[in-house]
PDB file of C-alpha atoms in Angstrom:
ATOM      1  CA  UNK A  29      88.872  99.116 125.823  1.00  0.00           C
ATOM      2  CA  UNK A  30      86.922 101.867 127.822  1.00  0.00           C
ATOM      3  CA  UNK A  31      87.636 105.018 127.695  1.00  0.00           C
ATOM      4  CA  UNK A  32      88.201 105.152 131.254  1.00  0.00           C
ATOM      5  CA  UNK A  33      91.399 102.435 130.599  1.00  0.00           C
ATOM      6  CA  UNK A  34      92.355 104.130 127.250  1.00  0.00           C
ATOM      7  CA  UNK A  35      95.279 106.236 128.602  1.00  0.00           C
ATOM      8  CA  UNK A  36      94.688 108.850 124.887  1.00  0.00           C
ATOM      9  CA  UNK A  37      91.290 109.734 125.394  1.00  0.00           C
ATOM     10  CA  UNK A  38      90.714 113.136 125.425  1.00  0.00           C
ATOM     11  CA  UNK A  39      94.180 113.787 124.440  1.00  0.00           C
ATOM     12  CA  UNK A  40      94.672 115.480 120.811  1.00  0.00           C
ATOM     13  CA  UNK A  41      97.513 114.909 118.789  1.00  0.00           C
ATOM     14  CA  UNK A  42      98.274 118.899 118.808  1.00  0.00           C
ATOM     15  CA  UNK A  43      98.188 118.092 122.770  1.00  0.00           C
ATOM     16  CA  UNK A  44     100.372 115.026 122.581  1.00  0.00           C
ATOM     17  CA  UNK A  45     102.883 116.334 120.547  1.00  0.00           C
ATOM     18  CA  UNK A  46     103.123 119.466 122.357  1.00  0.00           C
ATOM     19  CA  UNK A  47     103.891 117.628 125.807  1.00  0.00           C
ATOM     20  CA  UNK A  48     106.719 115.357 124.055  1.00  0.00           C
ATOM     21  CA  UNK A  49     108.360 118.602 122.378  1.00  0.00           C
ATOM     22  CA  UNK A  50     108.802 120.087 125.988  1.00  0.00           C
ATOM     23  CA  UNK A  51     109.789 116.683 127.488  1.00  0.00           C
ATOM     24  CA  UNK A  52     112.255 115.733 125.222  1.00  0.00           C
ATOM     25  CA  UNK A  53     112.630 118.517 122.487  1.00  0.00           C
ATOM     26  CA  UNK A  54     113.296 117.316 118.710  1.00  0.00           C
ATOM     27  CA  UNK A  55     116.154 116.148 119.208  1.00  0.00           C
ATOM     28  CA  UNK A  56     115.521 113.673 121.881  1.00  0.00           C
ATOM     29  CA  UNK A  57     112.266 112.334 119.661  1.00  0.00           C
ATOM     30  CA  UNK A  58     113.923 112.000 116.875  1.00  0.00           C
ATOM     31  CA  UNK A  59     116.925 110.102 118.323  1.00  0.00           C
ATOM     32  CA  UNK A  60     113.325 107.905 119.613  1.00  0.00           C
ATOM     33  CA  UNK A  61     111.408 107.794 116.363  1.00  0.00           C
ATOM     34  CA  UNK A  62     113.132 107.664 113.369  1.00  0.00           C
ATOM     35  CA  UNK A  63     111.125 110.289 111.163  1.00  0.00           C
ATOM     36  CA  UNK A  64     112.008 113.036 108.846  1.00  0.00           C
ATOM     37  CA  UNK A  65     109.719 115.366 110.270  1.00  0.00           C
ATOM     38  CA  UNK A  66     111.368 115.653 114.059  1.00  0.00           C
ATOM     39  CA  UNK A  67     115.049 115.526 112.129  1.00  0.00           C
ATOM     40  CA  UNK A  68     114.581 118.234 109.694  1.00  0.00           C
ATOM     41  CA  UNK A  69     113.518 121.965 110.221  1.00  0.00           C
ATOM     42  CA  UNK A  70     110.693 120.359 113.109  1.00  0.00           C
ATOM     43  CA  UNK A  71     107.623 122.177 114.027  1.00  0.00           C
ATOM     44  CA  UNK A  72     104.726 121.092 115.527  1.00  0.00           C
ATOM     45  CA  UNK A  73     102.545 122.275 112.090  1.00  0.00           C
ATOM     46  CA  UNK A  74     104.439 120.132 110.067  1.00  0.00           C
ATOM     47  CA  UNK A  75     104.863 116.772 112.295  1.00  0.00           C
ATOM     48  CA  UNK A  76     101.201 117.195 112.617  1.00  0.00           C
ATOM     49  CA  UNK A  77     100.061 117.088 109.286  1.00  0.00           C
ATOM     50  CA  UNK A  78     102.784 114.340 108.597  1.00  0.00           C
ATOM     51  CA  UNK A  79     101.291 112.325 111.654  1.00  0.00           C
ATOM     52  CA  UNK A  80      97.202 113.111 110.768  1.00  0.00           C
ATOM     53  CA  UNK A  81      98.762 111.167 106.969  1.00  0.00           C
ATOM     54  CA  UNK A  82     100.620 108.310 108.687  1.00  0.00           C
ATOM     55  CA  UNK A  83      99.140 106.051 110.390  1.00  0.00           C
ATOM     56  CA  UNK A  84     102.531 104.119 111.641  1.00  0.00           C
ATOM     57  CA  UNK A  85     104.360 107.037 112.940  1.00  0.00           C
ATOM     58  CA  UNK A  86     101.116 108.200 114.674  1.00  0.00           C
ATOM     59  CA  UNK A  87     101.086 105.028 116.257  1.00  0.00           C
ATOM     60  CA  UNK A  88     104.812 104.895 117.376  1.00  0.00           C
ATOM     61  CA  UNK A  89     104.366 108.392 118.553  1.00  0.00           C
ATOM     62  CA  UNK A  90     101.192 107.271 120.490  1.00  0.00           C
ATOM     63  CA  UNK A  91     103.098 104.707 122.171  1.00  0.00           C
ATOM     64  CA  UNK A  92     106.249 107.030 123.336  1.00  0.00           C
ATOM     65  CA  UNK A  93     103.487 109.688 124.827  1.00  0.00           C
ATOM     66  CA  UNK A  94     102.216 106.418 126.700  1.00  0.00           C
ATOM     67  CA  UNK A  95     105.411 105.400 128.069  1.00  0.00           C
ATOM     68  CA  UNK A  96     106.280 108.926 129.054  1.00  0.00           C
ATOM     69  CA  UNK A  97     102.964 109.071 130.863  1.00  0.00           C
ATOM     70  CA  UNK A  98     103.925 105.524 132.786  1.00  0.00           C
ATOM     71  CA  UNK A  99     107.255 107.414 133.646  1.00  0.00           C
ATOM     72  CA  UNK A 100     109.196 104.438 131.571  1.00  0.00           C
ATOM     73  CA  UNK A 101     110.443 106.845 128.170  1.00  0.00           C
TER      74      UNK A 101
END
């Protein structure tokens, strides 16, 4: 895939995160994706470093920013 076609590029996780938090606030991702670190005392800090360690939630949370993008989250 190009970067031209890869809807992330350019887009940091601080970035990504950021935009979901005022789209749909921790409670709305964590009623999305089912992880600790949206459920219990959230921050953007914390889900961070928790998402830079996991690769799977990174992923899931890679694909809701996506589907917000394409206006179908």
């Amino acid at each position: 895939m190009t970067a031209s076609n890869n809807p992330l590029h350019g887009v940091t996780l601080e970035a990504m995160l950021i935009e979901l938090h005022a789209h749909f606030g921790w409670e709305g991702l964590a009623e999305r994706i089912d992880i600790r670190c949206f459920k219990s005392e959230p921050s953007i800090k914390s889900s961070l470093t928790f998402l830079r360690r996991t690769p799977w939630a990174r992923e899931k949370v890679e694909a809701l920013f996506v589907r917000m993008r394409n206006g179908r989250a």
